[in-house]
Short mmCIF file of N, CA and C in Angstrom, two decimals:
data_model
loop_
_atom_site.label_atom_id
_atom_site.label_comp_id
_atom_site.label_asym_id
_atom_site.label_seq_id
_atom_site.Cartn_x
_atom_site.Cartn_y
_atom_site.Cartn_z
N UNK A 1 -37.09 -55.05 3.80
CA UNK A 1 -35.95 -54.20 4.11
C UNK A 1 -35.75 -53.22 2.95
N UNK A 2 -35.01 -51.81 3.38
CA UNK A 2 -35.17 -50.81 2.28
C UNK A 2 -33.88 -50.24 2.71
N UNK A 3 -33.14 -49.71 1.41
CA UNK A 3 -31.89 -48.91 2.03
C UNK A 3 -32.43 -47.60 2.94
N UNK A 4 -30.95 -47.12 3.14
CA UNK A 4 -30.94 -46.26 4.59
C UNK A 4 -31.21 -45.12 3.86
N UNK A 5 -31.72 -44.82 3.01
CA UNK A 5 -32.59 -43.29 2.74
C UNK A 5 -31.27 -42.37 2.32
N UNK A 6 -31.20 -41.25 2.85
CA UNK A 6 -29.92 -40.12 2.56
C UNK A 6 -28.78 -40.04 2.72
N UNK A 7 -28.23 -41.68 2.35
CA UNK A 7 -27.28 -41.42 2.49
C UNK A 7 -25.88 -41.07 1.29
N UNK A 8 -24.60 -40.70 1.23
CA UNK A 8 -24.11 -40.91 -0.14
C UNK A 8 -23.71 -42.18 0.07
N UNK A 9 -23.93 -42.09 -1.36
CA UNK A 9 -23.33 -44.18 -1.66
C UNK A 9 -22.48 -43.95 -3.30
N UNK A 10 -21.28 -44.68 -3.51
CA UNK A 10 -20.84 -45.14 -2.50
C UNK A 10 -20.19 -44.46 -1.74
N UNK A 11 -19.52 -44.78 -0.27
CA UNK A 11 -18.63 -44.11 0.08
C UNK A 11 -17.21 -44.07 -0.08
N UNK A 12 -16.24 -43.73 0.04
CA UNK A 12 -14.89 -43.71 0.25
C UNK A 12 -14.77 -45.56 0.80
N UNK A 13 -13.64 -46.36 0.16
CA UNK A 13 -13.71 -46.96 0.50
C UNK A 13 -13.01 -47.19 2.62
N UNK A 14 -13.63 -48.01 2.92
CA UNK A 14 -13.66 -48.32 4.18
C UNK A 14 -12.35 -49.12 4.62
N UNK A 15 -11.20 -48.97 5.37
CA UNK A 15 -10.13 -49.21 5.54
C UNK A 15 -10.04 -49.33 6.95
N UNK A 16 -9.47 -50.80 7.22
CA UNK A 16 -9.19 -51.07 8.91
C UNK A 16 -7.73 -51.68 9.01
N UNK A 17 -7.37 -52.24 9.98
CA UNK A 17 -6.19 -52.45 10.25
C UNK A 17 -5.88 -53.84 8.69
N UNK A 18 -6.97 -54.42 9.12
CA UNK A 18 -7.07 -55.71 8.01
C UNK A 18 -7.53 -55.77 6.51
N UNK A 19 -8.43 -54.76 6.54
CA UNK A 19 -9.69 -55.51 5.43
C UNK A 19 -10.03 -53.60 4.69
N UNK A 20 -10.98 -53.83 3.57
CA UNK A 20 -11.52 -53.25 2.68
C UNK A 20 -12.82 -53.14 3.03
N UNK A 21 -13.93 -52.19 3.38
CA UNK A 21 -15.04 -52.00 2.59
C UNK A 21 -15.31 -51.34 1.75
N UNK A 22 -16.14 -52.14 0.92
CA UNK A 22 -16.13 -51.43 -0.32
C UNK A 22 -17.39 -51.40 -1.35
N UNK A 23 -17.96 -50.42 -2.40
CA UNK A 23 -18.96 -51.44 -3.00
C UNK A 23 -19.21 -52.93 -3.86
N UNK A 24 -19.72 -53.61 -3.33
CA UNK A 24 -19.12 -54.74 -4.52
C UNK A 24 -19.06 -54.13 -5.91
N UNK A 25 -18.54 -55.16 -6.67
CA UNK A 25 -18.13 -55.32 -7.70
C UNK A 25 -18.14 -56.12 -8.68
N UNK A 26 -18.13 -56.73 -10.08
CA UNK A 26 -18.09 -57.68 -11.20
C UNK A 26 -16.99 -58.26 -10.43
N UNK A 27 -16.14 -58.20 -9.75
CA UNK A 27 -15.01 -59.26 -9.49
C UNK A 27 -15.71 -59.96 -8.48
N UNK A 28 -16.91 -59.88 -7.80
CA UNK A 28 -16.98 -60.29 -6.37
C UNK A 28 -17.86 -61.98 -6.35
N UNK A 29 -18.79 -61.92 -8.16
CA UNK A 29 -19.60 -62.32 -8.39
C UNK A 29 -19.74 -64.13 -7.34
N UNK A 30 -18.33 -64.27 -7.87
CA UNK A 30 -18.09 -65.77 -7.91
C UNK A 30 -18.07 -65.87 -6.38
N UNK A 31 -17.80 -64.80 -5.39
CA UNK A 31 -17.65 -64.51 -4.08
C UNK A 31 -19.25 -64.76 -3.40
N UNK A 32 -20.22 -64.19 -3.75
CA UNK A 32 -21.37 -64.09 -3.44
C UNK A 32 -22.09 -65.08 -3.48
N UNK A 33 -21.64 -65.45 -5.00
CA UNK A 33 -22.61 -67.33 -5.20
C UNK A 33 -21.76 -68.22 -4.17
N UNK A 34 -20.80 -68.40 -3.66
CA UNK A 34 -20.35 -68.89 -3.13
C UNK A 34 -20.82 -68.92 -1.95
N UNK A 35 -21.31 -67.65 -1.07
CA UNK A 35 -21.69 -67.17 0.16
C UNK A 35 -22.87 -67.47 0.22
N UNK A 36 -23.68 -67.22 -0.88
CA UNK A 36 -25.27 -67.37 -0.59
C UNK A 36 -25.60 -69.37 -1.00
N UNK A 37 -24.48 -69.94 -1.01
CA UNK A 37 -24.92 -71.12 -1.79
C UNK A 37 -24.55 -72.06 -0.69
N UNK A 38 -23.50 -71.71 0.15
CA UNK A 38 -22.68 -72.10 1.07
C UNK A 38 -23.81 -72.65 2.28
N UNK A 39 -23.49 -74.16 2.37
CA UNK A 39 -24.36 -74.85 3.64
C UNK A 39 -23.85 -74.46 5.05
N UNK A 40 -23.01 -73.66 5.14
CA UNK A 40 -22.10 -73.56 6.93
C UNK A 40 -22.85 -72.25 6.66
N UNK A 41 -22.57 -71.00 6.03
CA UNK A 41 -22.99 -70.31 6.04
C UNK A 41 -24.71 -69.89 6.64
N UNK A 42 -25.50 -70.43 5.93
CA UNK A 42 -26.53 -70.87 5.78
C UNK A 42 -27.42 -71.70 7.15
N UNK A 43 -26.49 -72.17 8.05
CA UNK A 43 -26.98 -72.91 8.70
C UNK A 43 -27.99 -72.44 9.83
N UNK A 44 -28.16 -70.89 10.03
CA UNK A 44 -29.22 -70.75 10.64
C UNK A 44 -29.83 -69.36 10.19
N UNK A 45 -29.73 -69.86 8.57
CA UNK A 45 -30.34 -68.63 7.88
C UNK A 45 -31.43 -69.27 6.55
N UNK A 46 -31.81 -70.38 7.22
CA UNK A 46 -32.72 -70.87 6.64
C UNK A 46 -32.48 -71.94 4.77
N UNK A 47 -30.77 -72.23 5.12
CA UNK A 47 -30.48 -73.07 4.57
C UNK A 47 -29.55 -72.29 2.80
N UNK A 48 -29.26 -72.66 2.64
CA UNK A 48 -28.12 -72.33 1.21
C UNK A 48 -29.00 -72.11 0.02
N UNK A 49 -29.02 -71.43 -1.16
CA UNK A 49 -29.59 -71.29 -2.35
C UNK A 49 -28.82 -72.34 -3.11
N UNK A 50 -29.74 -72.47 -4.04
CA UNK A 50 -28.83 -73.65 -4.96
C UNK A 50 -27.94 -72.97 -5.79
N UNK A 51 -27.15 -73.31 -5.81
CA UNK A 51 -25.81 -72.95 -6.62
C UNK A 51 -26.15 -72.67 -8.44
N UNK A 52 -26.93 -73.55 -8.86
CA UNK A 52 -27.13 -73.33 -10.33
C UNK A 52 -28.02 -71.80 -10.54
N UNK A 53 -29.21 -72.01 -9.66
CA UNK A 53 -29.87 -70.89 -9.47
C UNK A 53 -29.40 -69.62 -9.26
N UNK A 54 -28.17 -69.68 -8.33
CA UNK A 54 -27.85 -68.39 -8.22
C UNK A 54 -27.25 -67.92 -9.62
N UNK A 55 -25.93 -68.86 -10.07
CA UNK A 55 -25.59 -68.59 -11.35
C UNK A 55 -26.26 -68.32 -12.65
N UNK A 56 -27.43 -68.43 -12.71
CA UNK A 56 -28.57 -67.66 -13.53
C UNK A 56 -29.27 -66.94 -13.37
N UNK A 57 -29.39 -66.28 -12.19
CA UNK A 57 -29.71 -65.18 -11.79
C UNK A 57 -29.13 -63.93 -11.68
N UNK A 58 -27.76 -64.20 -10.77
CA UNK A 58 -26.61 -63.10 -10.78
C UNK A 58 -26.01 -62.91 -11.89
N UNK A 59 -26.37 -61.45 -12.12
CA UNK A 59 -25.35 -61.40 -13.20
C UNK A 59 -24.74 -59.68 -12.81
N UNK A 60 -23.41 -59.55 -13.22
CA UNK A 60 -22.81 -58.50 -13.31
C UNK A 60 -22.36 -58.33 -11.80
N UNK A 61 -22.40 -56.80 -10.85
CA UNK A 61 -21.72 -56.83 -9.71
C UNK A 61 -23.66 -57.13 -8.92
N UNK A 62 -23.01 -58.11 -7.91
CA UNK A 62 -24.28 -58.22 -6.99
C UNK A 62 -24.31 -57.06 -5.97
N UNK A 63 -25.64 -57.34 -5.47
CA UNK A 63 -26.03 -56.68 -4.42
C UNK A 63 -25.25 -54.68 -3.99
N UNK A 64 -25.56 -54.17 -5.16
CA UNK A 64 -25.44 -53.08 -5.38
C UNK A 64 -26.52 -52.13 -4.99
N UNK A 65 -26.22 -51.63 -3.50
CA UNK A 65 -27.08 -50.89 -3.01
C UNK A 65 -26.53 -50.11 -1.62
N UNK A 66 -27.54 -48.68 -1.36
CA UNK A 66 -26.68 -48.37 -0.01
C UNK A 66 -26.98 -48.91 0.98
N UNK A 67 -25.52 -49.14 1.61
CA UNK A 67 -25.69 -50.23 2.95
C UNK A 67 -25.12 -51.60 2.72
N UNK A 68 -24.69 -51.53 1.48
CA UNK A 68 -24.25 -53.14 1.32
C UNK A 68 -23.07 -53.25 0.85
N UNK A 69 -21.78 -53.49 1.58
CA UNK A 69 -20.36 -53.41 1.80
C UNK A 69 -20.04 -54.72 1.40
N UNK A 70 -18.76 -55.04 0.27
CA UNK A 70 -18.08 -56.06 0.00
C UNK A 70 -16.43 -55.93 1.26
N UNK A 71 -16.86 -57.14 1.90
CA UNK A 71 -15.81 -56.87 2.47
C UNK A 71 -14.23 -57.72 1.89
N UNK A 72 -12.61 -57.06 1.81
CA UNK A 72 -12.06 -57.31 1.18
C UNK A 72 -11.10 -57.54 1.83
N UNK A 73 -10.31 -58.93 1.90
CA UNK A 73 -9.05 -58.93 2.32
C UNK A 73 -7.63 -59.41 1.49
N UNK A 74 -6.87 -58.40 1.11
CA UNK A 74 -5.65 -58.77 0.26
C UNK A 74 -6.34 -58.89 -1.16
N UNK A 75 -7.18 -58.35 -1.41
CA UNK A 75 -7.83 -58.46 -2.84
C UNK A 75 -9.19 -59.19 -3.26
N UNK A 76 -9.70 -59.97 -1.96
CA UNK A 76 -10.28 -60.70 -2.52
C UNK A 76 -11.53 -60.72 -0.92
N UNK A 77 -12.88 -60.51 -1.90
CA UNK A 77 -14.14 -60.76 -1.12
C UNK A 77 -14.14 -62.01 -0.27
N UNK A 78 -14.12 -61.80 1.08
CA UNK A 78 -14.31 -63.18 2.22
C UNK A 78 -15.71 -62.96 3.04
N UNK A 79 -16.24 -61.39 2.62
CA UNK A 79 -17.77 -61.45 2.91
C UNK A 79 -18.56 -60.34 3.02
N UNK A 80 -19.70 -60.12 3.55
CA UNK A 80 -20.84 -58.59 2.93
C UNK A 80 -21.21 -58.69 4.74
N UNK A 81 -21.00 -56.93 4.20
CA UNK A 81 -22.06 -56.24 5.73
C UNK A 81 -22.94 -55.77 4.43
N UNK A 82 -23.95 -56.10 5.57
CA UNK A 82 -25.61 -55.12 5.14
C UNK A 82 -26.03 -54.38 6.26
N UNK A 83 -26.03 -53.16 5.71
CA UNK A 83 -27.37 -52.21 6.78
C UNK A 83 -28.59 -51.63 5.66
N UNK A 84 -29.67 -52.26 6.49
CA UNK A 84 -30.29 -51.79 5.80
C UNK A 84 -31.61 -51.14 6.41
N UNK A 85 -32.61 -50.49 6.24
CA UNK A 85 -33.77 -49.80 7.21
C UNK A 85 -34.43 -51.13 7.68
N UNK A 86 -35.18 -51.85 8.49
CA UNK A 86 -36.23 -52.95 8.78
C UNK A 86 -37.66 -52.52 9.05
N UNK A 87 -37.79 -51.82 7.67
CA UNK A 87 -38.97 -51.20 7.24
C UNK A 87 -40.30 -52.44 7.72
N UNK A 88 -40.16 -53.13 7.47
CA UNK A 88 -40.99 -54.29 7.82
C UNK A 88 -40.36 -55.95 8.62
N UNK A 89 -39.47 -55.27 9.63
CA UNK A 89 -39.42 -56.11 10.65
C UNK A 89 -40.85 -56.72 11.24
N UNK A 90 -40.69 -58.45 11.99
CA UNK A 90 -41.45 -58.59 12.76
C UNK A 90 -42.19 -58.19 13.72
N UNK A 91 -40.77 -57.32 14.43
CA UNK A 91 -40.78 -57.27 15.77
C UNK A 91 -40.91 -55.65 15.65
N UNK A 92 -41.90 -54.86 16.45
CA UNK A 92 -42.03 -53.18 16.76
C UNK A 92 -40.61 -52.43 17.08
N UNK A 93 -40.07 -53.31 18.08
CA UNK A 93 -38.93 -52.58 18.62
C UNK A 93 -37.62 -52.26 17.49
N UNK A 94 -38.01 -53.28 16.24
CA UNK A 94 -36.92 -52.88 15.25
C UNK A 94 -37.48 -51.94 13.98
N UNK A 95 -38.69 -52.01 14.05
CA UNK A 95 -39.53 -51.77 12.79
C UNK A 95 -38.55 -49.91 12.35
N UNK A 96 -38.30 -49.89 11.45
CA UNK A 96 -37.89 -48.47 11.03
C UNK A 96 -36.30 -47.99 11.37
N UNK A 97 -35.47 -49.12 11.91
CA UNK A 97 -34.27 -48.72 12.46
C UNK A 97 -33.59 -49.63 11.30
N UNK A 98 -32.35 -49.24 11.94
CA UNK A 98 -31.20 -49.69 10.75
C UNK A 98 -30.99 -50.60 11.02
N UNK A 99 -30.92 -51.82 10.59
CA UNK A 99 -31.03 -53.24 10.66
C UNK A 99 -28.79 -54.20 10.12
N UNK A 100 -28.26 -54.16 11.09
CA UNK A 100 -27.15 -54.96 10.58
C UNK A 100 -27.14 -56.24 10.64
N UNK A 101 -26.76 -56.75 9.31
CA UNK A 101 -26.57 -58.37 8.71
C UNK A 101 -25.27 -58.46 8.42
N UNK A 102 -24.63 -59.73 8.41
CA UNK A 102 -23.12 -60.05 7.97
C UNK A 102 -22.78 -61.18 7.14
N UNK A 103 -22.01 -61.72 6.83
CA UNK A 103 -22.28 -62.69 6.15
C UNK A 103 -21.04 -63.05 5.83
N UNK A 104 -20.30 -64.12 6.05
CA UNK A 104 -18.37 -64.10 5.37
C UNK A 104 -18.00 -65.63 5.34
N UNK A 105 -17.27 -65.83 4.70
CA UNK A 105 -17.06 -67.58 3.84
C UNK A 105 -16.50 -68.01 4.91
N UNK A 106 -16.73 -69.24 5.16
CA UNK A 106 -16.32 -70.14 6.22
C UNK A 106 -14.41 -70.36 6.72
N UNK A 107 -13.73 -69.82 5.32
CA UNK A 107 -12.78 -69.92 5.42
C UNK A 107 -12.13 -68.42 5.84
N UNK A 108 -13.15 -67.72 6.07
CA UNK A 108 -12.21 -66.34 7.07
C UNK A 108 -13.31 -66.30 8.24
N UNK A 109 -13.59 -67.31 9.17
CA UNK A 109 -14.44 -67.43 10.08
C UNK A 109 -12.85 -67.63 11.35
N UNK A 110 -13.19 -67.09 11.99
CA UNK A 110 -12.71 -66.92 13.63
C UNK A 110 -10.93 -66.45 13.50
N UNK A 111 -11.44 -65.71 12.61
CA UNK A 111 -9.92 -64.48 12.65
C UNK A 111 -10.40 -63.01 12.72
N UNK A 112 -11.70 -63.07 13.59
CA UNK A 112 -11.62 -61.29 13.93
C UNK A 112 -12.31 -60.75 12.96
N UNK A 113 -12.44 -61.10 11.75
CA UNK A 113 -12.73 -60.34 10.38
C UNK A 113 -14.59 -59.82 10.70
N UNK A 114 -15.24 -60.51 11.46
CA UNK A 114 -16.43 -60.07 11.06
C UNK A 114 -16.88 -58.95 12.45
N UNK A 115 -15.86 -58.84 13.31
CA UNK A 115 -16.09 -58.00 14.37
C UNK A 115 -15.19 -56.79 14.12
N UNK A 116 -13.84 -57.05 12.84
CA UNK A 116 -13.54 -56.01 13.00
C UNK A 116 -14.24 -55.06 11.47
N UNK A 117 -14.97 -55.71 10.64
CA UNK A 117 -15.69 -55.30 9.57
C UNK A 117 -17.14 -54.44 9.88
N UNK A 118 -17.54 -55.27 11.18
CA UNK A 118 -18.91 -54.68 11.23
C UNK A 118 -18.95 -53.22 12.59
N UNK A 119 -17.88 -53.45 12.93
CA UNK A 119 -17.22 -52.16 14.04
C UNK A 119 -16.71 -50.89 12.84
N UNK A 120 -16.27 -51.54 11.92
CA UNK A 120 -15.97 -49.97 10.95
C UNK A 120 -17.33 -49.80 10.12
N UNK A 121 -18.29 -50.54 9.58
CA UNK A 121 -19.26 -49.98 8.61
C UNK A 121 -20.41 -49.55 10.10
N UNK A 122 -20.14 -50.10 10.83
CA UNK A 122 -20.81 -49.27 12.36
C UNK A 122 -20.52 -47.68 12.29
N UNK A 123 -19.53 -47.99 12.42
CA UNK A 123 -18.97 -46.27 12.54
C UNK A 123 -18.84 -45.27 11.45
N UNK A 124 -18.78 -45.96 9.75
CA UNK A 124 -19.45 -45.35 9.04
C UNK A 124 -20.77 -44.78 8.97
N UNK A 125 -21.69 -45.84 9.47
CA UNK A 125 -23.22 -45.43 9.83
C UNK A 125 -23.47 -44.21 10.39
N UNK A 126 -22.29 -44.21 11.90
CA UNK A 126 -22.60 -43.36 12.97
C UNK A 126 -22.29 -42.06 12.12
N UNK A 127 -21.38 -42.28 11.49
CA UNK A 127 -21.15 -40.59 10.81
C UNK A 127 -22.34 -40.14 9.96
N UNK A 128 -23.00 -41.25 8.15
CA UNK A 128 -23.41 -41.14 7.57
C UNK A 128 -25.49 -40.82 8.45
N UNK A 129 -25.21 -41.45 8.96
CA UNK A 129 -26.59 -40.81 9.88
C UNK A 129 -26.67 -40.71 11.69
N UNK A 130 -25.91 -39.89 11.95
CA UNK A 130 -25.86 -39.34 13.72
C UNK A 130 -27.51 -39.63 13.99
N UNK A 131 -27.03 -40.21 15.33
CA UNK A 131 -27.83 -40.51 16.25
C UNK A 131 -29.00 -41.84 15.80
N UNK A 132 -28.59 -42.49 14.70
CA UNK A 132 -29.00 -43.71 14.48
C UNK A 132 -29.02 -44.98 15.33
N UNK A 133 -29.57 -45.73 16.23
CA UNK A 133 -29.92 -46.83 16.45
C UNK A 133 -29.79 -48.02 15.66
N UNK A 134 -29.26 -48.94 15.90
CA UNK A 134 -28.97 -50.09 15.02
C UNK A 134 -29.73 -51.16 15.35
N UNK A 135 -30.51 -52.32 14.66
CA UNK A 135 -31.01 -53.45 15.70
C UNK A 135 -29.79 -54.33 14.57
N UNK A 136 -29.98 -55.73 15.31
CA UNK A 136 -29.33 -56.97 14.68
C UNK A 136 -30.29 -58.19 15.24
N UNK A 137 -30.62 -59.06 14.29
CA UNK A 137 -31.11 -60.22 14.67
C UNK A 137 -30.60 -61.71 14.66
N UNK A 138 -30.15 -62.42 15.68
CA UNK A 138 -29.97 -63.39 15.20
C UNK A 138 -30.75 -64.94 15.62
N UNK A 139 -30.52 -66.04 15.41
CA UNK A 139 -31.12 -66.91 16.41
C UNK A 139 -30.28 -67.65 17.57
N UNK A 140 -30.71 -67.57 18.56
CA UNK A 140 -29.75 -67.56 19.71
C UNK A 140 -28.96 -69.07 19.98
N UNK A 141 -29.34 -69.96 18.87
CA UNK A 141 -28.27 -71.48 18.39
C UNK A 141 -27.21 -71.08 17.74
N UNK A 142 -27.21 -69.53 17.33
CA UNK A 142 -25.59 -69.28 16.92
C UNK A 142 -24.83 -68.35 17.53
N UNK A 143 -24.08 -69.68 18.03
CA UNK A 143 -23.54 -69.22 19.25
C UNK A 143 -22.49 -67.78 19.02
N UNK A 144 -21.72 -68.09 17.53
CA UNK A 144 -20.66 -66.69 16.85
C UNK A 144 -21.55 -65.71 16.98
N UNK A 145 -22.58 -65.66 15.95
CA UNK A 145 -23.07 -64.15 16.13
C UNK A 145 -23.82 -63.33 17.53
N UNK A 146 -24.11 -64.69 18.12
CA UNK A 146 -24.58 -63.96 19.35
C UNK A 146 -23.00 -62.88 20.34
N UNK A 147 -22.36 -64.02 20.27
CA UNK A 147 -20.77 -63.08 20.81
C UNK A 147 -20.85 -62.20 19.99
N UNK A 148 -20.45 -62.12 18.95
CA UNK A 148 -19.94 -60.71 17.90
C UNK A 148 -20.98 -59.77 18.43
N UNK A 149 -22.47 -59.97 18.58
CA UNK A 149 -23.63 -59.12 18.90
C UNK A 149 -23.12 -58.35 20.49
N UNK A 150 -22.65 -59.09 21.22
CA UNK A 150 -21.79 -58.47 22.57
C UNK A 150 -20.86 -57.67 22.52
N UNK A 151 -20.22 -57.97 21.41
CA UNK A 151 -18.67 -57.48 21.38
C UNK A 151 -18.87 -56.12 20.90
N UNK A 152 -20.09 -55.98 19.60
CA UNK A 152 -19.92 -54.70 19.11
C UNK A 152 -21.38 -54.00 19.94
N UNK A 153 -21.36 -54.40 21.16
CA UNK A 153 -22.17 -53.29 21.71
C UNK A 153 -23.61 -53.26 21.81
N UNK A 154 -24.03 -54.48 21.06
CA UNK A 154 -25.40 -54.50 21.32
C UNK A 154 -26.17 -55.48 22.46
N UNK A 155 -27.18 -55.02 23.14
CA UNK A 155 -28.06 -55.44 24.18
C UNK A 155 -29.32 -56.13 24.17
N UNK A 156 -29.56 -57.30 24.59
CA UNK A 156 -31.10 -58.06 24.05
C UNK A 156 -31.94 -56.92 24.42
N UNK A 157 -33.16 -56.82 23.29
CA UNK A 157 -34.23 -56.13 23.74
C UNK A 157 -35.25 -57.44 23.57
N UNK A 158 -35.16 -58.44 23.38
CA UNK A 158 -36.35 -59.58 23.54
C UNK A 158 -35.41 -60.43 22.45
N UNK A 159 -36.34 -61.80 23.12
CA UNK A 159 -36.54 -63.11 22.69
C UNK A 159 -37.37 -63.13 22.00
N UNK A 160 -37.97 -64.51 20.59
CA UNK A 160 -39.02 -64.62 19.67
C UNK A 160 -39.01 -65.87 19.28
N UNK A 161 -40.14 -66.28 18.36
CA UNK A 161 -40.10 -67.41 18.16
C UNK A 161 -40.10 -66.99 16.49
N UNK A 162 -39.47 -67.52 15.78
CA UNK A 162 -39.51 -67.36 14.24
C UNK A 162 -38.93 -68.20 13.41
N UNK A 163 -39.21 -68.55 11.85
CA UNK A 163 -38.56 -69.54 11.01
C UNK A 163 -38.63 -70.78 12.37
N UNK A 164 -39.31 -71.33 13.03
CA UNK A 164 -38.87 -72.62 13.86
C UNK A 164 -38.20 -72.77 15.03
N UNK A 165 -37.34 -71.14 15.18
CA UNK A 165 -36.27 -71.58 16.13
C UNK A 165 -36.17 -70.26 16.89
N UNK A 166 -35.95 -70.33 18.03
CA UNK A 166 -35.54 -68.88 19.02
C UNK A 166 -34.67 -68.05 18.64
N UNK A 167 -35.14 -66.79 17.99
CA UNK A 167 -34.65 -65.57 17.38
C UNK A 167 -34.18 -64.90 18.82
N UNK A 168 -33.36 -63.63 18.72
CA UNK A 168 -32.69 -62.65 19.43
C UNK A 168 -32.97 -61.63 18.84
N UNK A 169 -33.23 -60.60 19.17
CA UNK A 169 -32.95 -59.64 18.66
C UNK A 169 -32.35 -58.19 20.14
N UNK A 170 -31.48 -57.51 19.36
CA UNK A 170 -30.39 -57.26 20.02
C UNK A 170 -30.62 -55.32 19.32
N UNK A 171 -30.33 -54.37 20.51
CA UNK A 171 -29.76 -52.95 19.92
C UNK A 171 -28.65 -52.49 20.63
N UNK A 172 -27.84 -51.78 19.49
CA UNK A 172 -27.22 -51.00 19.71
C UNK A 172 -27.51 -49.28 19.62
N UNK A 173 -27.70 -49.29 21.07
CA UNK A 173 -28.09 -46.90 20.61
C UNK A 173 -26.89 -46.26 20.13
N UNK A 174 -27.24 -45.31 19.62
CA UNK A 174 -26.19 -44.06 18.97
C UNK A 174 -25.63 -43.86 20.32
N UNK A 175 -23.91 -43.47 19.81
CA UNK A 175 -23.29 -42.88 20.67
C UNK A 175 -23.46 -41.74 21.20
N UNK A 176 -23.31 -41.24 22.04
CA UNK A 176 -23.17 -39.76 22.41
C UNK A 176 -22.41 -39.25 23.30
N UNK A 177 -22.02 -38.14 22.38
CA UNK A 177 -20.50 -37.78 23.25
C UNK A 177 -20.90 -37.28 24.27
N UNK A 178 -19.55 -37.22 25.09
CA UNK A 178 -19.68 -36.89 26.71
C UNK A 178 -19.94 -35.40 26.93
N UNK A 179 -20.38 -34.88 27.94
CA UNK A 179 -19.96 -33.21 28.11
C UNK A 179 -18.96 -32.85 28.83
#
């Protein structure tokens, strides 16, 4: 995966009824090890990093790049959108498109936050590159992201077999206005 090429980064931060996007930050650190270390999280993303590991690795603000949104509620990171190119996807139908990932702590899970986070850095996209295509992948045992994948608009383009278990993969086309 490779960032999205031309775009400006960062942007203005990202403001919804609820939440912040934003670039991460040195405050987020303890947010991230948490997320990437996290076994719920993890559970069909090929399992949690070890916690010590991450803490010797990360250092300063993580995952500083374009396309990669700290998302913020009341001050404090509950989880990351990624878009990023899927320069080297598996699958043809995604290979070269903008690829959305999500990711948010178990304790802001099923309050809306990750449908209404990934509907605004969506629509940042749509501005920062018109007429972009989005894919999303998930594996079709999770059952959340497959809904959220409905909700914000995206359509199976195939089934797969990968990491062990039945992948999805899902697009959303660029909007286009009416005449």
């Amino acid at each position: 995966m490779e960032d999205l090429g031309p775009v400006a980064w960062p942007p203005e931060p990202i403001r919804t009824e609820r939440l912040v996007l934003r670039e991460p930050e040195t405050r987020d650190r303890a947010a991230f090890i948490e997320l990437l270390a996290s076994p719920e999280v993890h559970t069909y993303l090929g399992g949690p990093r070890p916690r010590d590991e991450l803490e010797r690795e990360m250092s300063g603000a993580p995952e500083r790049w374009p396309g990669s949104f700290a998302v913020d509620l009341d001050g404090s990171m509950i989880g990351q959108i990624l878009l990023r190119r899927a320069t080297g996807h598996r699958r043809p139908a995604a290979a070269e498109k903008a690829d959305l990932g999500y990711l948010f702590l178990p304790r802001a899970w099923g309050f809306g936050y990750a449908a209404e986070a990934c509907a605004a850095a969506l629509g940042w996209l749509a501005g920062a590159l018109p007429g972009e295509p989005v894919v999303l992948t998930t594996q079709t045992a999770n059952v959340g992201s497959m809904r959220l994948a409905a909700k914000l608009g995206f359509t199976e383009v195939e089934r797969f077999e990968a990491w062990g278990a039945e992948q999805w993969l899902g697009m959303r086309s660029p909007l286009t206005p009416s005449s």
